[in-house]
Coordinates of C-alpha atoms and ligand atoms in Angstrom, one line a residue:
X19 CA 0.0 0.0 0.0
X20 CA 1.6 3.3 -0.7
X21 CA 2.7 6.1 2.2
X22 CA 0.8 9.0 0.2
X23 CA 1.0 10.9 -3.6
X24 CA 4.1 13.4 -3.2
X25 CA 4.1 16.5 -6.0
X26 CA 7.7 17.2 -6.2
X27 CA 8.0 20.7 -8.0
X28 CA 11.9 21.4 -8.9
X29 CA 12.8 24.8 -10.7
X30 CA 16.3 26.1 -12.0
X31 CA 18.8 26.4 -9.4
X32 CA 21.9 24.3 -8.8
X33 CA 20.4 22.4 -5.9
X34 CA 18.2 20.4 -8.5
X35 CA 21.0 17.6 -8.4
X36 CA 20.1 16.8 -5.1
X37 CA 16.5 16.3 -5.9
X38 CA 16.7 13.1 -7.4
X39 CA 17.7 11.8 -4.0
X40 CA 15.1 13.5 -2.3
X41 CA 12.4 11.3 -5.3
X42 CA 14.7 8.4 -4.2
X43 CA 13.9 8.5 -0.6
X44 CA 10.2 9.4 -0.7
X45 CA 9.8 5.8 -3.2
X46 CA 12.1 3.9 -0.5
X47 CA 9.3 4.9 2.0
X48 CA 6.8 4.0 0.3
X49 CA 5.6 6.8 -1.2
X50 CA 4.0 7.2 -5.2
X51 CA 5.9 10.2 -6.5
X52 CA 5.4 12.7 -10.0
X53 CA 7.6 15.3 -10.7
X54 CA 7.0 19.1 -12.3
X55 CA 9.6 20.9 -13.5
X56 CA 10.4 24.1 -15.2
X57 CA 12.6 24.5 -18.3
X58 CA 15.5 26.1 -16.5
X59 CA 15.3 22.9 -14.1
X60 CA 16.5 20.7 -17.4
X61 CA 19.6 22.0 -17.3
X62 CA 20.5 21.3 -14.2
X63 CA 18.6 17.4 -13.9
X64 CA 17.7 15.0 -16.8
X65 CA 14.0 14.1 -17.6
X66 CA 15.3 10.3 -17.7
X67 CA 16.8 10.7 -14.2
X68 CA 13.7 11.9 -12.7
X69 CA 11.6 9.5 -14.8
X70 CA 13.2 6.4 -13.7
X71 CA 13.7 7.7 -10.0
X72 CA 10.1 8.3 -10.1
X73 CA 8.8 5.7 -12.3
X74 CA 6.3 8.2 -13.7
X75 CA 6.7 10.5 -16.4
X76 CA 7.9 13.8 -16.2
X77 CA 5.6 16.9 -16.3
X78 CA 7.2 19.7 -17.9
X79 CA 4.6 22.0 -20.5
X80 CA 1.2 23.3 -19.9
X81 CA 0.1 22.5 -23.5
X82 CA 1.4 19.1 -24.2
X83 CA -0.5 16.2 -24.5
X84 CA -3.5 15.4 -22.4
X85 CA -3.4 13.4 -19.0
X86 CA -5.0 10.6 -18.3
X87 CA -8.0 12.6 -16.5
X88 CA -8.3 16.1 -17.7
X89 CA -6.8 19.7 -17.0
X90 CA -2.8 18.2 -16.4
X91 CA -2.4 21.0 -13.3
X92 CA -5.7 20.3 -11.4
X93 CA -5.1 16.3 -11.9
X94 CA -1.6 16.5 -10.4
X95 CA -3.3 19.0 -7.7
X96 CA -6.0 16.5 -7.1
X97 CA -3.8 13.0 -7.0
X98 CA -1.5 14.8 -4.6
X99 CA -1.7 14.9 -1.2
X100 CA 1.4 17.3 -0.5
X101 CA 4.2 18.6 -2.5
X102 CA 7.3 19.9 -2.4
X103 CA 9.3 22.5 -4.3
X104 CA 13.1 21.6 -4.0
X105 CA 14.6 24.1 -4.8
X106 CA 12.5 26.9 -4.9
X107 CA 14.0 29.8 -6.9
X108 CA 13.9 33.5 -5.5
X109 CA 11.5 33.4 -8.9
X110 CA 9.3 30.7 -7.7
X111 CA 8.6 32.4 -4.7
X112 CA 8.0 35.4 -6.3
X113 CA 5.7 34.3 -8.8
X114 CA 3.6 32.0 -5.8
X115 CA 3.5 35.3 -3.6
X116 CA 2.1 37.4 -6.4
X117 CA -0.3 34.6 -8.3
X118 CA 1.7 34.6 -11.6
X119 CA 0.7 31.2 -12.9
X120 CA 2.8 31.2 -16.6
X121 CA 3.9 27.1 -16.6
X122 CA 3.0 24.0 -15.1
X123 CA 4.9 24.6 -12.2
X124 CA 3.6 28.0 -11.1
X125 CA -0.1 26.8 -12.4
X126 CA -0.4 24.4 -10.1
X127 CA 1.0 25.4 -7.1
X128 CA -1.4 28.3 -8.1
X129 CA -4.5 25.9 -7.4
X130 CA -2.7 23.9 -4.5
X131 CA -4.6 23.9 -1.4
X132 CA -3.0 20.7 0.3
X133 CA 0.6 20.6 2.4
X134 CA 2.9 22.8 0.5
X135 CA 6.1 22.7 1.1
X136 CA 9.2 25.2 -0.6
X137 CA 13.0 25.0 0.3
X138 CA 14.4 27.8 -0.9
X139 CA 17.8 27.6 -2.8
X140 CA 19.8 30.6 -3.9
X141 CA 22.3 33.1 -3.3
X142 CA 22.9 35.0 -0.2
X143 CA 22.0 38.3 -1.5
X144 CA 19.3 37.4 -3.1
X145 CA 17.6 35.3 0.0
X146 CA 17.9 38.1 2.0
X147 CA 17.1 40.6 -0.2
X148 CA 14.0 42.3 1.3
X149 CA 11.8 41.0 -1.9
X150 CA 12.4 37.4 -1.2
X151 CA 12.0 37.8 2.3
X152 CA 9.1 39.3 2.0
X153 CA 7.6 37.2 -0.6
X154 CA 8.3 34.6 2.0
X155 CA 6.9 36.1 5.2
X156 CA 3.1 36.3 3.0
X157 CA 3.7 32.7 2.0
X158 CA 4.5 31.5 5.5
X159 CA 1.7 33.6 6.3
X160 CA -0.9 31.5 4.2
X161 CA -0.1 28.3 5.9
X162 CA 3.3 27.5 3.7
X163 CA 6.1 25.5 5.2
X164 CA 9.1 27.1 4.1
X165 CA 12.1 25.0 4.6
X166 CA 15.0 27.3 5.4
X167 CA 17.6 27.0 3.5
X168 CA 21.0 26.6 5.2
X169 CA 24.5 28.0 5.7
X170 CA 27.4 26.6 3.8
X171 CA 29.3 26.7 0.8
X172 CA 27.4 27.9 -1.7
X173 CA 27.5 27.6 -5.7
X174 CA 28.9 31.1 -6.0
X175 CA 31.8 29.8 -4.2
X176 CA 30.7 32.7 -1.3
X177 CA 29.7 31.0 2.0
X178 CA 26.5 32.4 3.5
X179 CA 23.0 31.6 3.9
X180 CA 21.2 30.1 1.1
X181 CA 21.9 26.3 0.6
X182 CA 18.9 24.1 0.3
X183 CA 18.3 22.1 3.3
X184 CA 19.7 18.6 2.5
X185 CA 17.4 15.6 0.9
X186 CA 17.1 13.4 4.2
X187 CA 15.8 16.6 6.3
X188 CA 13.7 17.8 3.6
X189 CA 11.9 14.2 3.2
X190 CA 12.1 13.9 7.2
X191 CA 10.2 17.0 7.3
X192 CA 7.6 16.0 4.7
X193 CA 7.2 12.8 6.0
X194 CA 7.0 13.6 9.4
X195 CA 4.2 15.6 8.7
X196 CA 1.9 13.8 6.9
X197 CA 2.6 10.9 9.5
X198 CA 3.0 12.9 12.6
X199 CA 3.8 9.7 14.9
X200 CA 5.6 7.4 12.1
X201 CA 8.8 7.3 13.3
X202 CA 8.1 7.8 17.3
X203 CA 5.4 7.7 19.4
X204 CA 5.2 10.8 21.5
X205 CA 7.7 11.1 23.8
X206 CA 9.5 13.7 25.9
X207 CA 12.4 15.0 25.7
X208 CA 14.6 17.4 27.5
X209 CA 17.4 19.2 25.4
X210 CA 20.2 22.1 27.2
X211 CA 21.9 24.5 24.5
X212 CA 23.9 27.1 25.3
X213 CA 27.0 28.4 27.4
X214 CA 26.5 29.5 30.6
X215 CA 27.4 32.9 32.4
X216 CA 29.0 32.7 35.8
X217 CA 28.9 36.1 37.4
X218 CA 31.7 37.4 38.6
X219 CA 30.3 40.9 39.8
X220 CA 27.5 42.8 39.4
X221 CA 27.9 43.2 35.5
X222 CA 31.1 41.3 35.0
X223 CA 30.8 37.1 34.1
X224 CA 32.9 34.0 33.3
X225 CA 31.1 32.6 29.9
X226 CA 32.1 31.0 26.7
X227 CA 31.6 31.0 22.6
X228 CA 28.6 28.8 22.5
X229 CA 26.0 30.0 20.2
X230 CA 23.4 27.1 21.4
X231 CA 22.6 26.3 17.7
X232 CA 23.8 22.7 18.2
X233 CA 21.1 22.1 20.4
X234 CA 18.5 24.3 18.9
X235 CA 18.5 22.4 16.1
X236 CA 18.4 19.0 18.2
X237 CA 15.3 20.3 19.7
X238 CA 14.0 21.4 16.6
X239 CA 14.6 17.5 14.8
X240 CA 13.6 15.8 18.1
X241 CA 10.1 18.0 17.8
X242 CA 9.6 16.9 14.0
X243 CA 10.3 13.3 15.5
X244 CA 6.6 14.3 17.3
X245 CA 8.6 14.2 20.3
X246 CA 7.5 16.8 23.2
X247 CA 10.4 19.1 23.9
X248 CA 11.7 21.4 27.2
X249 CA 14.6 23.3 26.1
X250 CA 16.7 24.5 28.8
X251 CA 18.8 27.6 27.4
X252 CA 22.0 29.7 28.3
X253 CA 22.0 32.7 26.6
X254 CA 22.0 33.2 23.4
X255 CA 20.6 35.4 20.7
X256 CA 18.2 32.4 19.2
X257 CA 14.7 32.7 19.1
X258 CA 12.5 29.7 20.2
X259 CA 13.0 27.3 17.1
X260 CA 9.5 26.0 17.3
X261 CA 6.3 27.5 18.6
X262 CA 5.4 23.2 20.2
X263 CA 8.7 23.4 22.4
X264 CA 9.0 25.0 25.4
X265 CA 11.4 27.0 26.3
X266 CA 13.5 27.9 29.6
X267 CA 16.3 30.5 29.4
X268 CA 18.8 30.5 32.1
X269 CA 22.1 32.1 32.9
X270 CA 24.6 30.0 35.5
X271 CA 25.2 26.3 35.5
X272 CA 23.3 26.3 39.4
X273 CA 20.3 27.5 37.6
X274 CA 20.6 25.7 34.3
X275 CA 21.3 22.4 37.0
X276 CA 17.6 23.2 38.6
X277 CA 15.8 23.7 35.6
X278 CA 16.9 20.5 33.8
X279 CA 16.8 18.3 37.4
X280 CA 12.6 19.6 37.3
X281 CA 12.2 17.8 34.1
X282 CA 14.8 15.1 33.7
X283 CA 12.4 12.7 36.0
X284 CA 9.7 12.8 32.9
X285 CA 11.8 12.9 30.0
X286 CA 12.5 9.5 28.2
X287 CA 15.1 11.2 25.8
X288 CA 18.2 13.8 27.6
X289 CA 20.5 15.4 25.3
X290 CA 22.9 17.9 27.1
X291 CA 23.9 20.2 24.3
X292 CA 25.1 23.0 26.7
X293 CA 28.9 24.2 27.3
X294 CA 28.1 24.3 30.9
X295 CA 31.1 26.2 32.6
X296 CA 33.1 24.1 34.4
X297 CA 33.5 26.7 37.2
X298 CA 32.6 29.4 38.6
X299 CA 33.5 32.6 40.8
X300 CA 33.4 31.0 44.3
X301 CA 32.3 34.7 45.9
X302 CA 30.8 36.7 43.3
X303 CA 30.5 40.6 43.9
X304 CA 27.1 41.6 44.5
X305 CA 28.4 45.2 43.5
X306 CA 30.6 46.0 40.6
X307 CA 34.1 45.6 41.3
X308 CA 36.1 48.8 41.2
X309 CA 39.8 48.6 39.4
X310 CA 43.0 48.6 41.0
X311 CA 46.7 48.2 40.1
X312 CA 47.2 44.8 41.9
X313 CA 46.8 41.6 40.1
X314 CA 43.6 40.4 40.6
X315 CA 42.5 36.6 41.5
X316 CA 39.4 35.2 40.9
X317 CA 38.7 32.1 43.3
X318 CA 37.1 29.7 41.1
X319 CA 35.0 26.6 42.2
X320 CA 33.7 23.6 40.4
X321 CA 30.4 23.8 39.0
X322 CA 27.6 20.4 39.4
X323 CA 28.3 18.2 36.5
X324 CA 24.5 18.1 35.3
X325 CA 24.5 15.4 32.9
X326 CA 26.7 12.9 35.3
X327 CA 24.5 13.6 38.3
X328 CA 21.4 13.5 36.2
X329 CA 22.1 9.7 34.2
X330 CA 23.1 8.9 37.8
X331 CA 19.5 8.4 38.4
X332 CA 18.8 7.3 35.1
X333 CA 15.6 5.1 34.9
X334 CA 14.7 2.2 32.6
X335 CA 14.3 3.0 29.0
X336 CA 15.9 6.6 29.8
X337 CA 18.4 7.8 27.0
X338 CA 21.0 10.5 27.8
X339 CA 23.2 12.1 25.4
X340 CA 26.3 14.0 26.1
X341 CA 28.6 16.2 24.1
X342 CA 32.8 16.1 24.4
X343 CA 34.9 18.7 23.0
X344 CA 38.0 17.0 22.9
X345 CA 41.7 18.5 21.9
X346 CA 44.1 15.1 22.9
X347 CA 43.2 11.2 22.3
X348 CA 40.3 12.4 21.2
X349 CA 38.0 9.2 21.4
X350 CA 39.6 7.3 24.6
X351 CA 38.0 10.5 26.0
X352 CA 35.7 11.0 24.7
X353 CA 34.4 6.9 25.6
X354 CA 35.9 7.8 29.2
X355 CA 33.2 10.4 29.5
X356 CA 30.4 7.7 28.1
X357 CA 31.1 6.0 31.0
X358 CA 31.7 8.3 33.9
X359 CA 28.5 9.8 32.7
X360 CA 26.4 7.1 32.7
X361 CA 25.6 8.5 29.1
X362 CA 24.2 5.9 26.2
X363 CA 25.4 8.7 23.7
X364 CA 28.6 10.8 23.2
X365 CA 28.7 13.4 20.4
X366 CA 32.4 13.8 20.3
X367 CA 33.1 17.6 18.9
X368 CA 36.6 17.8 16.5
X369 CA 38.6 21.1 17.0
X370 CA 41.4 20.2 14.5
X371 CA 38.6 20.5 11.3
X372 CA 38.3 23.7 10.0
X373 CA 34.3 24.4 10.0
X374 CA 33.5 22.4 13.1
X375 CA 32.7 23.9 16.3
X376 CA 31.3 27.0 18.0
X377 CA 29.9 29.9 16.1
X378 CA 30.0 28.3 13.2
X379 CA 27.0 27.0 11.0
X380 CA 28.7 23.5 10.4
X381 CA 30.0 21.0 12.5
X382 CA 31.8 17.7 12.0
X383 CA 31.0 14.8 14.8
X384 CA 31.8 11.3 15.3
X385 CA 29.0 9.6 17.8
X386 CA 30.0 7.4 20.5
X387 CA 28.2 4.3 21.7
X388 CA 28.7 1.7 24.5
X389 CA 30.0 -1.4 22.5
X390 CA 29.7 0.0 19.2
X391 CA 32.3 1.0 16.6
X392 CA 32.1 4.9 16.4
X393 CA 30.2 6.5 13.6
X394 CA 32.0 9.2 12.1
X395 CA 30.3 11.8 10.2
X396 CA 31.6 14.1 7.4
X397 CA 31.2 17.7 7.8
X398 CA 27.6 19.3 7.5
X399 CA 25.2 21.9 8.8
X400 CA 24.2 21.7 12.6
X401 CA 20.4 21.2 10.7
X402 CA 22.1 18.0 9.7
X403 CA 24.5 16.6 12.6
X404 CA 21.0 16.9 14.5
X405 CA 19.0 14.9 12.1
X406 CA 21.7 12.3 12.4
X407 CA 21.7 12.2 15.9
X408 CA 17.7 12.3 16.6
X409 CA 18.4 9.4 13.7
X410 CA 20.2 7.3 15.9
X411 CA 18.2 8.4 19.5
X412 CA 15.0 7.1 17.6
X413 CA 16.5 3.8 16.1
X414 CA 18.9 2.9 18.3
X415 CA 18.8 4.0 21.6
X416 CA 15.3 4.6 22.0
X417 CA 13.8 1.1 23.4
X418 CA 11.3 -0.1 21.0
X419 CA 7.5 -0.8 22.8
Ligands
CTP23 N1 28.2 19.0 31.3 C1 27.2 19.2 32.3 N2 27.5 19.9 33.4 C2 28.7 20.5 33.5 C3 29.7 20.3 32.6 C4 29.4 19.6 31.4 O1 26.1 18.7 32.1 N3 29.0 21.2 34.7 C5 27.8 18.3 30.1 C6 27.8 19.0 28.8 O2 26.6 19.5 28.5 C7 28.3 18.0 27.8 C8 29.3 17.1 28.6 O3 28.8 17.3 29.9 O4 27.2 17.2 27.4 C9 30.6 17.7 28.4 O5 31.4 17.0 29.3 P1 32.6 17.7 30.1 O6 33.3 16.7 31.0 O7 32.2 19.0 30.7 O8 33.5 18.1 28.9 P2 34.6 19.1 29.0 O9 34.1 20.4 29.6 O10 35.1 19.1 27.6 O11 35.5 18.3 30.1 P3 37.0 18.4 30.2 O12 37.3 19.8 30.2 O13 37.2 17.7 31.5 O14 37.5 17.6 29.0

């Protein structure tokens, strides 16, 4: 029996190549697929590619022969019951936003009123550029899921925001919502992100480079997993990556330690993404420390260790995931900390890669687990590391009911 009828819509940009694997995976599933494309999208992907990926024939022109049943863009609209438009040019958008309807493709998203999904693919300038933008706030406005597009190399050589989300998230994220509990029945989970402050005055405080996007986006995948989510945050500047998960924001490690201890009793999945400080100012300043010539000590002391004192009392069925940043012997650490942490799950961060790391969109991880060669993963966006991980949480380490 099939999964469901997936449109896929591709238009002209260099992302096209990856689309075939995106048709690939939704037949794997299970899924019937037909494609649409524009002209410009042939010279980037061949009609026999998509054809045989497919195994239905390509729908290209308006005026070419007759379907099967009727008006070609109300069929496809009909047989479908969501589609996808990977990539979506700046054009695409454009034309969608302002009901231009001059091909197939633009026809019948025109007279789409199912799921419709657009990852957009293009340069930097031109996603931000305050036309595409806000041709995609009015979209996202009517109810269509934009997939953002990522940061990364792009075509143009430049690096920047603007690479299409990769095949597996974009057919995770179709998938997932047309079979909400497929993949994992709904379970919670509890996710830190984030450095910490410790203060060290009144205004002054011990923190570190984390930008929290690691575990953002390991909240966000463990969400589209139909998981229920409690992110615990340090600061950062990231908005709440979902409006489903609930968010926490903190500041120190002793308060990040009480908000995650509150829900770590219910959660059946723990993944502590946070750069919690190791220590902190053992007698902070409640006023604002005035300068003087002498050196000046600060008396540090050693802050909980919330994931080892949380798996501690890990409970049957419970999954917790840690994160090592490691600079020397890398993995005997790193499986040193699986252990001492009671942790079914070691991310295990590489310093030595250029474009891994914090601040930085990508990240390159090898994942650690008891008894288990290590799996090591090339470089990719933080989007991806996290689909990879919530991957292996939900088929792996997750025990099946
Ligand atoms: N962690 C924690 N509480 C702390 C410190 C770390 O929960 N006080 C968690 C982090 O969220 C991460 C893992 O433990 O999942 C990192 O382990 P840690 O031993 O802190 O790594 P490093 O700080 O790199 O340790 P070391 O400096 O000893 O290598």
């Amino acid at each position: 029996m099939t999964k469901g009828h997936i449109l896929v819509g591709i238009t002209g940009g260099i992302a096209a190549y990856k689309t075939p694997l995106l048709i690939r995976l939704f037949v794997k599933a299970g899924y019937e697929v037909r494609t649409v494309v524009t002209r410009n999208a042939l010279e980037f992907v061949t009609k026999s590619t998509l054809e045989t990926l497919s195994n239905n024939p390509l729908n290209i022109d308006l005026f070419s022969a007759a379907t099967e049943n009727g008006i070609r863009h109300i069929s496809l609209y009909e047989w479908a019951d969501a589609a996808i438009v990977a990539p979506a040019t700046a054009n695409c958008i454009g034309k969608l936003a302002s009901g231009i309807a001059d091909d197939l493709l633009s026809t019948t998203l025109l007279a789409f009123r199912k799921p419709l999904f657009l990852a957009p693919s293009m340069n930097e300038n031109m996603y931000l550029h305050f036309s595409t933008q806000k041709n995609i706030a009015y979209l996202q406005a009517q109810g269509i899921h934009i997939i953002e597009p990522e940061e990364g190399f792009l075509a143009c050589k430049a690096q920047g925001k603007g690479r299409m989300a990769e095949p597996e998230r974009l057919f995770s994220i179709v998938d997932q919502s047309l079979h909400p509990a497929a993949t994992a029945p709904k379970r919670k989970a509890l996710v830190s992100a984030g450095p910490t402050y410790e203060a060290v005055d009144a205004v002054r405080f011990i923190g570190n480079r984390s930008s929290g996007k690691m575990g953002y986006c390991i909240a966000e995948a463990l969400a589209r997993h139909g998981m229920e989510v409690e992110l615990v945050s340090g600061p950062t500047h990231l908005a709440c990556p979902r409006p489903d998960i609930r968010l926490t924001r903190v500041e120190s490690a002793e308060e990040m330690y009480r908000e995650t201890e509150k829900r770590a009793k219910d959660a059946d999945v723990v993944v502590m993404a946070a750069a919690v400080a190791d220590y902190r100012p053992a007698h902070p300043a409640p006023n604002k420390l005035k300068k003087k010539t002498a050196h000046l000590t600060i008396d540090l002391e050693p802050t909980t260790d919330i994931l080892k004192n949380l798996a501690a009392r890990k409970r049957q069925g419970q999954v917790f995931v840690g994160f090592a940043l490691e600079t020397d012997n890398e993995e005997e650490n790193a499986r040193r900390k699986l252990n001492e942490k009671n942790a079914d799950m070691i991310v295990l961060n590489s310093l030595h890669d250029e474009g891994a790391g914090f601040d930085v969109p990508t990240n390159k991880v090898s994942l650690l687990l008891p008894k288990q060669e290590s799996i090591h993963l090339p470089l990719m966006s933080k989007e991806d590391v996290a689909e990879h991980i919530v991957n292996e949480i939900v088929n792996t380490l997750i025990p099946k009911e």
